[in-house]
Amino acid sequence: MLLSIQDLKVAFRMGKVDGEMQRALAVKGVSFDIPENSTVALVGESGSGKSVTAMSILNLLPSNAERSGRIDFLGRDLLQASRRELQAIRGREIACVFQDPMSSLNPVFTVADQLREPLIKHMKMSARQALVRAEELLGEVGIPEPKRRLRSYPHEMSGGQQQRVMIAIALACNPKLLIADEPTTALDVTIQRQVMELMGRLKETHKMSMLFISHDLGVVGEIADHVVVMRGGEVRERAPVAEIFRDPKDAYTKALLACRPSMSENPARLMVIDDHIAGRSAAQVGKPKDPAAPVILQARGLRKSFFIKTGLFGHREFKAVKGVDFQLRKGHTIGVVGESGSGKTTMGLTLLRLHEPTGGEVLFDGRDLLKMDGVEWQKMRRRIQVVFQNPYASLNPRFTIGQTLVEPMEIHGIGKSHGERLARASALLGKVGLDDSALNKYPHEFSGGQRQRIAIARCLTLEPEVLVLDEAVSALDVSVQAQVLNLLKDLQDELGLSYIFISHDLAVVKFISDEVLVMQNGDVVEQASTADLLAAPRQEYTRRLLGAVPRGYLDDSATVT
């Protein structure tokens, strides 16, 4: 056995109350094994304890953490290892790849500098030897022109390339165990597919084991040999991956499998964890859409270019959006999909004039938004709002939730008094599933899903007619994602909202959208109703996007159509 975790408990000291130290128990007696040359997946919602469990292996935890139990790695108890012993193991025998490569890579060092460091420190290579090996590693993880890319800084690379660099750094010293903490969550489906295949291939090549942490059982089903399901700091179920998918025993495991939007079914509402555990079934028939509903928003030839300086006086035009056309009807949803860099987010921000357009028209109730002056545009802005991907960055950390919701109403003159605005804010919190107690709290006191609900409530304070949702659920775990998607459908049915839903997750787009735009390199390459596009995609690019969607565990005899 490569690594064995036995009765691991992790508590965090929270400070003293009445002279007594308070502790929060995050991991409550977890036990599982990682055999040699195998992949074990830790699965669960945010807050389940899976990352704390994994980070306990190398003690990459805050200083207020207290660990007990045993973590046996090749006969050594890592809980008893000194700091010097752990430093020798980190990167050399056990390496890590984290979710966000931009926060893991040093922005002031080149790729070569960051790849050479572990080679010189752990492998005792000379600077020249390390540079040669660094180039080989970049080639091994599939980065084109590896010699040129060694001189690049992290910000000069795409998200997928950054994650490949992180994998190359992790594999530099041929570790026996790779800990991968949500390494594909923020990536689009094709890059996610490439990174998953790369990690699987490198695992076989390097004869190493992998601890793969994820909230997405669709991804886990394709990469893992064994699955450990966690909730509330405890192991709820552990089994081979085939058994987890064919015959899950625990109600929580069944609920996790049911929460994920499916490419084969399309219920009116998604199951959430509590629904499944309580035995409630999801509604299969939703409110029908009016195919003749009036067009509320129309784009004609929408274009956006960025101009990049070249030399002292020259510049080069980069065409990010090359002429987008669509019509959005009242109460309908248009999904916008494509790989990173396809122009889908730029298109959404240009609609809102957060990027000033290069050309085209955006007609809202028959008036061109792009030609409005400041005063007129200010009045119109309340009718078209945006929800961004990251709820952590969307809310002002110094404002209470009450201040966050009241401020836009004050700016736009909604409500006759502060008391009236506060009452309206309270009612909107109720609409998104939160209560009055949230008004006096700050954003850091809420989970990611709750923060996204607050961001949606803030949009609703202005009584908008159109919401642009830019990857609004991609950072959420599957159960919270299901809650937010159900909320968006409920609000659409109740208020007649129209959505432009930008996402790299085709299963989510299938669930919520009536029509889909497929973007590639700034162009709309395919546009059709959701049912027609998924049933018979015309473009090879669309078929490639669909083929990259994680399908979970498949029998050897199963085929994906």
XYZ file of N, CA, C and O in Angstrom, residues 225-361:
548
model
N -10.145 4.930 -10.121
C -10.292 3.485 -9.907
C -11.147 3.223 -8.672
O -11.933 2.278 -8.648
N -10.973 4.058 -7.653
C -11.729 3.932 -6.407
C -12.289 5.304 -6.040
O -11.677 6.322 -6.337
N -13.424 5.312 -5.370
C -14.082 6.563 -4.983
C -14.357 6.551 -3.481
O -14.832 5.542 -2.934
N -14.047 7.683 -2.832
C -14.365 7.891 -1.427
C -15.298 9.097 -1.360
O -14.914 10.203 -1.757
N -16.531 8.892 -0.904
C -17.530 9.957 -0.838
C -17.554 10.523 0.576
O -17.711 9.775 1.545
N -17.401 11.868 0.686
C -17.355 12.514 1.996
C -18.493 13.512 2.136
O -18.917 14.153 1.175
N -18.977 13.643 3.363
C -19.942 14.688 3.709
C -19.787 15.046 5.186
O -19.686 14.150 6.028
N -19.719 16.327 5.478
C -19.619 16.772 6.863
C -18.407 16.237 7.592
O -18.453 15.979 8.801
N -17.290 16.044 6.856
C -16.057 15.581 7.475
C -15.974 14.090 7.702
O -15.019 13.599 8.313
N -16.959 13.337 7.197
C -16.986 11.887 7.396
C -17.053 11.173 6.050
O -17.567 11.711 5.069
N -16.559 9.956 6.020
C -16.687 9.113 4.830
C -18.057 8.464 4.839
O -18.420 7.755 5.778
N -18.839 8.735 3.790
C -20.179 8.152 3.689
C -20.178 6.842 2.907
O -21.017 5.972 3.125
N -19.242 6.721 1.974
C -19.184 5.500 1.161
C -17.827 5.430 0.488
O -17.256 6.440 0.092
N -17.295 4.212 0.364
C -16.062 3.996 -0.405
C -16.223 2.691 -1.169
O -16.706 1.684 -0.623
N -15.838 2.716 -2.446
C -16.032 1.538 -3.296
C -15.287 1.741 -4.609
O -14.905 2.873 -4.959
N -15.072 0.665 -5.380
C -14.558 0.826 -6.740
C -15.499 1.693 -7.563
O -16.709 1.727 -7.323
N -14.953 2.415 -8.550
C -15.745 3.386 -9.301
C -16.949 2.735 -9.981
O -18.045 3.323 -10.019
N -16.787 1.534 -10.509
C -17.900 0.869 -11.191
C -19.056 0.626 -10.230
O -20.227 0.825 -10.577
N -18.734 0.229 -9.004
C -19.775 -0.057 -8.012
C -20.500 1.221 -7.594
O -21.718 1.214 -7.390
N -19.759 2.327 -7.460
C -20.370 3.607 -7.084
C -21.415 4.024 -8.105
O -22.493 4.516 -7.766
N -21.117 3.835 -9.384
C -22.034 4.278 -10.431
C -23.161 3.263 -10.682
O -24.287 3.662 -10.971
N -22.852 1.973 -10.584
C -23.887 0.963 -10.863
C -24.824 0.758 -9.683
O -26.031 0.587 -9.856
N -24.251 0.772 -8.463
C -25.068 0.414 -7.298
C -24.620 1.188 -6.067
O -24.088 0.618 -5.109
N -24.830 2.527 -6.049
C -24.446 3.304 -4.869
C -25.290 2.897 -3.671
O -26.494 2.707 -3.786
N -24.656 2.776 -2.520
C -25.355 2.311 -1.326
C -25.896 3.460 -0.482
O -26.985 3.385 0.070
N -25.124 4.538 -0.361
C -25.501 5.620 0.536
C -26.438 6.601 -0.171
O -26.267 6.915 -1.348
N -27.432 7.091 0.583
C -28.404 8.034 0.002
C -27.728 9.306 -0.485
O -28.138 9.905 -1.488
N -26.655 9.727 0.187
C -25.951 10.942 -0.220
C -25.248 10.744 -1.562
O -25.251 11.626 -2.416
N -24.641 9.577 -1.756
C -23.998 9.269 -3.039
C -25.027 9.276 -4.160
O -24.797 9.826 -5.243
N -26.179 8.672 -3.904
C -27.255 8.671 -4.905
C -27.697 10.092 -5.232
O -27.959 10.431 -6.392
N -27.755 10.939 -4.188
C -28.180 12.323 -4.396
C -27.162 13.096 -5.225
O -27.532 13.881 -6.109
N -25.872 12.881 -4.971
C -24.842 13.553 -5.769
C -24.945 13.168 -7.242
O -24.805 14.012 -8.138
N -25.196 11.900 -7.496
C -25.338 11.432 -8.881
C -26.573 12.049 -9.539
O -26.569 12.337 -10.734
N -27.633 12.270 -8.752
C -28.884 12.785 -9.315
C -28.858 14.289 -9.546
O -29.634 14.807 -10.344
N -27.968 15.013 -8.852
C -27.947 16.484 -8.938
C -27.408 16.997 -10.264
O -27.767 18.091 -10.699
N -26.523 16.241 -10.864
C -25.846 16.736 -12.056
C -26.792 16.783 -13.245
O -27.506 15.828 -13.518
N -26.848 17.922 -13.990
C -27.648 17.946 -15.213
C -27.196 16.853 -16.174
O -26.003 16.560 -16.288
N -28.153 16.243 -16.839
C -27.865 15.100 -17.703
C -27.921 15.512 -19.167
O -28.697 16.372 -19.563
N -27.082 14.869 -19.979
C -27.129 15.093 -21.422
C -28.202 14.234 -22.075
O -28.550 14.443 -23.235
N -28.752 13.260 -21.344
C -29.745 12.361 -21.938
C -31.170 12.683 -21.496
O -32.123 12.345 -22.184
N -31.336 13.346 -20.332
C -32.666 13.689 -19.839
C -32.753 15.202 -19.629
O -31.735 15.873 -19.489
N -33.956 15.716 -19.591
C -34.117 17.156 -19.391
C -35.349 17.449 -18.527
O -36.382 17.879 -19.021
N -35.245 17.226 -17.203
C -36.393 17.496 -16.328
C -36.632 19.003 -16.212
O -35.757 19.816 -16.514
N -37.809 19.361 -15.755
C -38.126 20.780 -15.561
C -37.325 21.369 -14.409
O -37.001 22.556 -14.406
N -37.013 20.543 -13.415
C -36.207 20.981 -12.273
C -35.181 19.915 -11.952
O -35.412 18.726 -12.182
N -34.049 20.357 -11.403
C -33.014 19.422 -10.999
C -33.253 18.982 -9.552
O -33.738 19.749 -8.722
N -32.893 17.746 -9.282
C -32.928 17.270 -7.901
C -31.820 17.958 -7.106
O -30.734 18.210 -7.622
N -32.098 18.283 -5.847
C -31.058 18.748 -4.938
C -30.886 17.693 -3.857
O -31.683 16.761 -3.747
N -29.816 17.824 -3.081
C -29.459 16.784 -2.107
C -30.622 16.456 -1.177
O -31.002 15.293 -1.003
N -31.220 17.482 -0.606
C -32.301 17.245 0.373
C -33.519 16.598 -0.278
O -34.215 15.793 0.350
N -33.829 16.948 -1.541
C -34.940 16.317 -2.263
C -34.741 14.812 -2.337
O -35.651 14.024 -2.050
N -33.534 14.431 -2.749
C -33.285 13.005 -2.973
C -33.305 12.225 -1.663
O -33.901 11.144 -1.573
N -32.670 12.790 -0.640
C -32.614 12.088 0.647
C -34.016 11.965 1.260
O -34.346 10.961 1.884
N -34.853 12.987 1.036
C -36.225 12.955 1.564
C -37.173 12.142 0.693
O -38.339 11.962 1.052
N -36.689 11.672 -0.456
C -37.527 10.852 -1.326
C -38.461 11.632 -2.220
O -39.381 11.065 -2.815
N -38.239 12.958 -2.329
C -39.083 13.764 -3.217
C -38.600 13.637 -4.651
O -37.392 13.548 -4.904
N -39.513 13.664 -5.602
C -39.133 13.560 -7.008
C -39.157 14.943 -7.649
O -39.906 15.831 -7.232
N -38.329 15.126 -8.681
C -38.252 16.409 -9.377
C -39.399 16.539 -10.365
O -39.855 15.548 -10.951
N -39.851 17.783 -10.551
C -40.914 18.040 -11.539
C -40.396 17.752 -12.937
O -39.282 18.122 -13.289
N -41.192 17.070 -13.718
C -40.772 16.707 -15.064
C -41.300 17.664 -16.134
O -40.788 17.719 -17.235
N -42.343 18.414 -15.807
C -42.949 19.309 -16.793
C -42.912 20.726 -16.255
O -43.414 21.011 -15.167
N -42.285 21.634 -16.994
C -42.180 23.016 -16.585
C -43.203 23.886 -17.289
O -44.029 23.419 -18.074
N -43.140 25.170 -16.990
C -44.040 26.132 -17.617
C -43.678 26.257 -19.098
O -42.523 26.500 -19.438
N -44.643 26.066 -20.014
C -44.307 26.118 -21.446
C -43.890 27.523 -21.872
O -44.390 28.526 -21.353
N -42.953 27.600 -22.823
C -42.493 28.870 -23.361
C -43.364 29.269 -24.550
O -43.808 28.419 -25.326
N -43.590 30.553 -24.680
C -44.381 31.082 -25.797
C -43.467 31.302 -26.994
O -42.613 32.202 -26.972
N -43.592 30.497 -28.040
C -42.696 30.654 -29.199
C -42.892 31.978 -29.931
O -42.017 32.404 -30.694
N -44.041 32.631 -29.700
C -44.318 33.909 -30.363
C -44.125 35.094 -29.415
O -44.622 36.197 -29.699
N -43.421 34.884 -28.306
C -43.181 35.983 -27.364
C -42.425 37.109 -28.071
O -41.628 36.860 -28.982
N -42.651 38.353 -27.677
C -41.990 39.470 -28.356
C -40.472 39.434 -28.173
O -39.974 39.001 -27.133
N -39.757 39.887 -29.197
C -38.297 39.984 -29.118
C -37.946 41.177 -28.241
O -38.366 42.309 -28.505
N -37.178 40.915 -27.168
C -36.827 41.991 -26.247
C -35.422 42.528 -26.512
O -35.130 43.707 -26.280
N -34.526 41.666 -27.024
C -33.140 42.072 -27.277
C -32.686 41.457 -28.592
O -32.896 40.266 -28.827
N -32.062 42.275 -29.440
C -31.600 41.784 -30.735
C -30.220 42.364 -31.032
O -30.003 43.570 -30.910
N -29.283 41.485 -31.397
C -27.943 41.922 -31.803
C -27.811 41.759 -33.307
O -28.210 40.732 -33.863
N -27.249 42.771 -33.946
C -27.008 42.739 -35.392
C -25.562 43.113 -35.669
O -25.145 44.250 -35.422
N -24.797 42.148 -36.141
C -23.410 42.411 -36.521
C -22.555 42.966 -35.396
O -21.653 43.790 -35.644
N -22.790 42.517 -34.166
C -22.049 43.039 -33.014
C -20.576 42.652 -33.124
O -20.234 41.477 -33.274
N -19.706 43.667 -33.034
C -18.272 43.427 -33.176
C -17.503 44.104 -32.047
O -17.899 45.171 -31.557
N -16.394 43.473 -31.668
C -15.503 44.066 -30.679
C -14.061 43.702 -31.012
O -13.721 42.520 -31.139
N -13.231 44.723 -31.174
C -11.801 44.527 -31.420
C -10.997 45.176 -30.307
O -11.417 46.175 -29.716
N -9.852 44.585 -30.026
C -8.881 45.184 -29.112
C -7.642 45.545 -29.930
O -7.249 44.801 -30.839
N -7.021 46.659 -29.594
C -5.860 47.126 -30.353
C -4.626 47.034 -29.465
O -4.561 47.644 -28.399
N -3.667 46.241 -29.931
C -2.482 45.919 -29.141
C -1.291 46.672 -29.718
O -1.045 46.641 -30.930
N -0.562 47.365 -28.857
C 0.595 48.141 -29.321
C 1.681 47.228 -29.861
O 1.997 46.188 -29.277
N 2.256 47.626 -30.992
C 3.410 46.929 -31.560
C 4.448 47.995 -31.886
O 4.242 48.817 -32.779
N 5.536 48.008 -31.175
C 6.545 49.035 -31.395
C 6.136 50.351 -30.767
O 5.238 50.440 -29.931
N 6.788 51.429 -31.231
C 6.579 52.736 -30.630
C 5.262 53.367 -31.050
O 4.553 53.976 -30.247
N 4.910 53.249 -32.345
C 3.710 53.908 -32.856
C 2.674 52.950 -33.443
O 1.538 53.331 -33.675
N 3.061 51.724 -33.711
C 2.156 50.802 -34.383
C 1.179 50.120 -33.442
O 1.306 50.174 -32.216
N 0.175 49.490 -34.012
C -0.746 48.679 -33.235
C -1.316 47.580 -34.126
O -1.312 47.700 -35.355
N -1.781 46.528 -33.471
C -2.351 45.384 -34.173
C -3.774 45.170 -33.675
O -4.033 45.245 -32.481
N -4.683 44.901 -34.614
C -6.082 44.692 -34.248
C -6.337 43.221 -33.947
O -6.013 42.351 -34.756
N -6.929 42.967 -32.779
C -7.364 41.612 -32.438
C -8.886 41.599 -32.417
O -9.509 42.282 -31.602
N -9.475 40.845 -33.322
C -10.934 40.800 -33.444
C -11.481 39.723 -32.503
O -11.451 38.537 -32.809
N -11.990 40.160 -31.353
C -12.489 39.217 -30.341
C -13.898 38.748 -30.655
O -14.254 37.598 -30.379
N -14.731 39.634 -31.198
C -16.109 39.300 -31.612
C -16.282 39.839 -33.023
O -16.067 41.019 -33.268
N -16.673 38.963 -33.945
C -16.563 39.294 -35.370
C -17.894 39.479 -36.095
O -17.952 39.326 -37.302
N -18.953 39.768 -35.375
C -20.229 39.981 -36.043
C -21.279 38.989 -35.597
O -21.617 38.044 -36.318
N -21.822 39.208 -34.393
C -22.783 38.277 -33.789
C -24.200 38.775 -34.043
O -24.497 39.957 -33.876
N -25.085 37.845 -34.454
C -26.500 38.144 -34.664
C -27.344 37.164 -33.847
O -27.089 35.961 -33.885
N -28.335 37.681 -33.126
C -29.297 36.801 -32.469
C -30.508 37.628 -32.050
O -30.466 38.866 -32.001
N -31.592 36.914 -31.710
C -32.804 37.516 -31.157
C -33.156 36.795 -29.862
O -33.193 35.566 -29.826
N -33.398 37.565 -28.808
C -33.798 37.002 -27.513
C -35.239 37.406 -27.228
O -35.565 38.594 -27.175
N -36.098 36.397 -27.049
C -37.518 36.657 -26.777
C -37.777 36.767 -25.277
O -37.028 36.205 -24.463
N -38.840 37.467 -24.936
C -39.202 37.657 -23.529
C -39.495 36.309 -22.874
O -40.232 35.488 -23.419
N -38.870 36.077 -21.713
C -39.085 34.831 -20.992
C -38.303 33.653 -21.514
O -38.499 32.525 -21.064
N -37.386 33.886 -22.463
C -36.588 32.809 -23.054
C -35.125 32.939 -22.625
O -34.699 33.958 -22.099
N -34.363 31.869 -22.891
C -32.942 31.832 -22.553
C -32.128 31.427 -23.775
O -32.435 30.425 -24.421
N -31.104 32.202 -24.069
C -30.123 31.843 -25.096
C -28.848 31.413 -24.381
O -28.295 32.169 -23.572
N -28.403 30.205 -24.655
C -27.132 29.726 -24.128
C -26.018 30.051 -25.103
O -26.192 29.926 -26.315
N -24.868 30.475 -24.578
C -23.703 30.782 -25.403
C -22.564 29.888 -24.941
O -22.158 29.948 -23.771
N -22.073 29.031 -25.842
C -21.039 28.067 -25.468
C -19.835 28.219 -26.391
O -19.934 28.752 -27.491
N -18.727 27.707 -25.936
C -17.494 27.735 -26.718
C -16.313 27.564 -25.791
O -16.432 27.688 -24.566
N -15.151 27.286 -26.363
C -13.942 27.127 -25.577
C -13.487 28.471 -25.018
O -13.947 29.535 -25.450
N -12.543 28.450 -24.077
C -11.921 29.675 -23.607
C -11.280 30.389 -24.791
O -10.616 29.759 -25.620
N -11.509 31.698 -24.870
C -10.968 32.457 -25.995
C -11.879 32.513 -27.193
O -11.525 33.107 -28.217
N -13.074 31.908 -27.094
C -13.995 31.902 -28.237
C -14.700 33.232 -28.420
O -15.302 33.490 -29.459
N -14.681 34.096 -27.399
C -15.311 35.404 -27.492
C -16.655 35.497 -26.797
O -17.308 36.543 -26.849
N -17.083 34.435 -26.109
C -18.440 34.439 -25.540
C -18.579 35.448 -24.403
O -19.576 36.169 -24.334
N -17.590 35.528 -23.504
C -17.666 36.511 -22.427
C -17.518 37.934 -22.964
O -18.236 38.847 -22.534
N -16.610 38.136 -23.910
C -16.446 39.467 -24.518
C -17.742 39.912 -25.178
O -18.136 41.079 -25.092
N -18.426 38.987 -25.836
C -19.702 39.320 -26.464
C -20.713 39.781 -25.412
O -21.405 40.790 -25.580
N -20.796 39.061 -24.283
C -21.730 39.428 -23.232
C -21.417 40.782 -22.625
O -22.310 41.601 -22.385
N -20.137 41.053 -22.379
C -19.747 42.333 -21.797
C -19.927 43.480 -22.779
O -20.201 44.623 -22.375
N -19.791 43.190 -24.066
C -20.005 44.225 -25.077
C -21.486 44.579 -25.179
O -21.846 45.744 -25.381
N -22.366 43.578 -25.025
C -23.804 43.863 -24.979
C -24.135 44.876 -23.889
O -25.004 45.743 -24.056
N -23.433 44.755 -22.760
C -23.689 45.617 -21.606
C -22.888 46.917 -21.654
O -22.965 47.722 -20.739
N -22.071 47.053 -22.705
C -21.180 48.197 -22.865
C -20.156 48.294 -21.736
O -19.651 49.363 -21.425
N -19.854 47.155 -21.106
C -18.699 47.091 -20.212
C -17.432 47.031 -21.044
O -16.343 47.313 -20.553
N -17.550 46.570 -22.287
C -16.578 46.823 -23.351
C -17.306 47.662 -24.395
O -18.403 47.291 -24.821
N -16.734 48.766 -24.794
C -17.375 49.562 -25.833
C -17.237 48.849 -27.176
O -16.142 48.427 -27.548
N -18.333 48.661 -27.905
C -18.302 47.888 -29.154
C -17.522 48.602 -30.261
O -17.398 49.826 -30.259
N -17.016 47.810 -31.193
C -16.361 48.355 -32.376
C -17.377 48.643 -33.470
O -17.185 49.536 -34.299
N -18.470 47.881 -33.495
C -19.494 48.090 -34.507
C -20.703 47.220 -34.257
O -20.704 46.353 -33.380
N -21.757 47.452 -35.032
C -22.978 46.681 -34.930
C -24.066 47.418 -34.160
O -23.924 48.594 -33.807
N -25.151 46.707 -33.900
C -26.290 47.267 -33.180
C -26.745 46.295 -32.101
O -26.659 45.082 -32.281
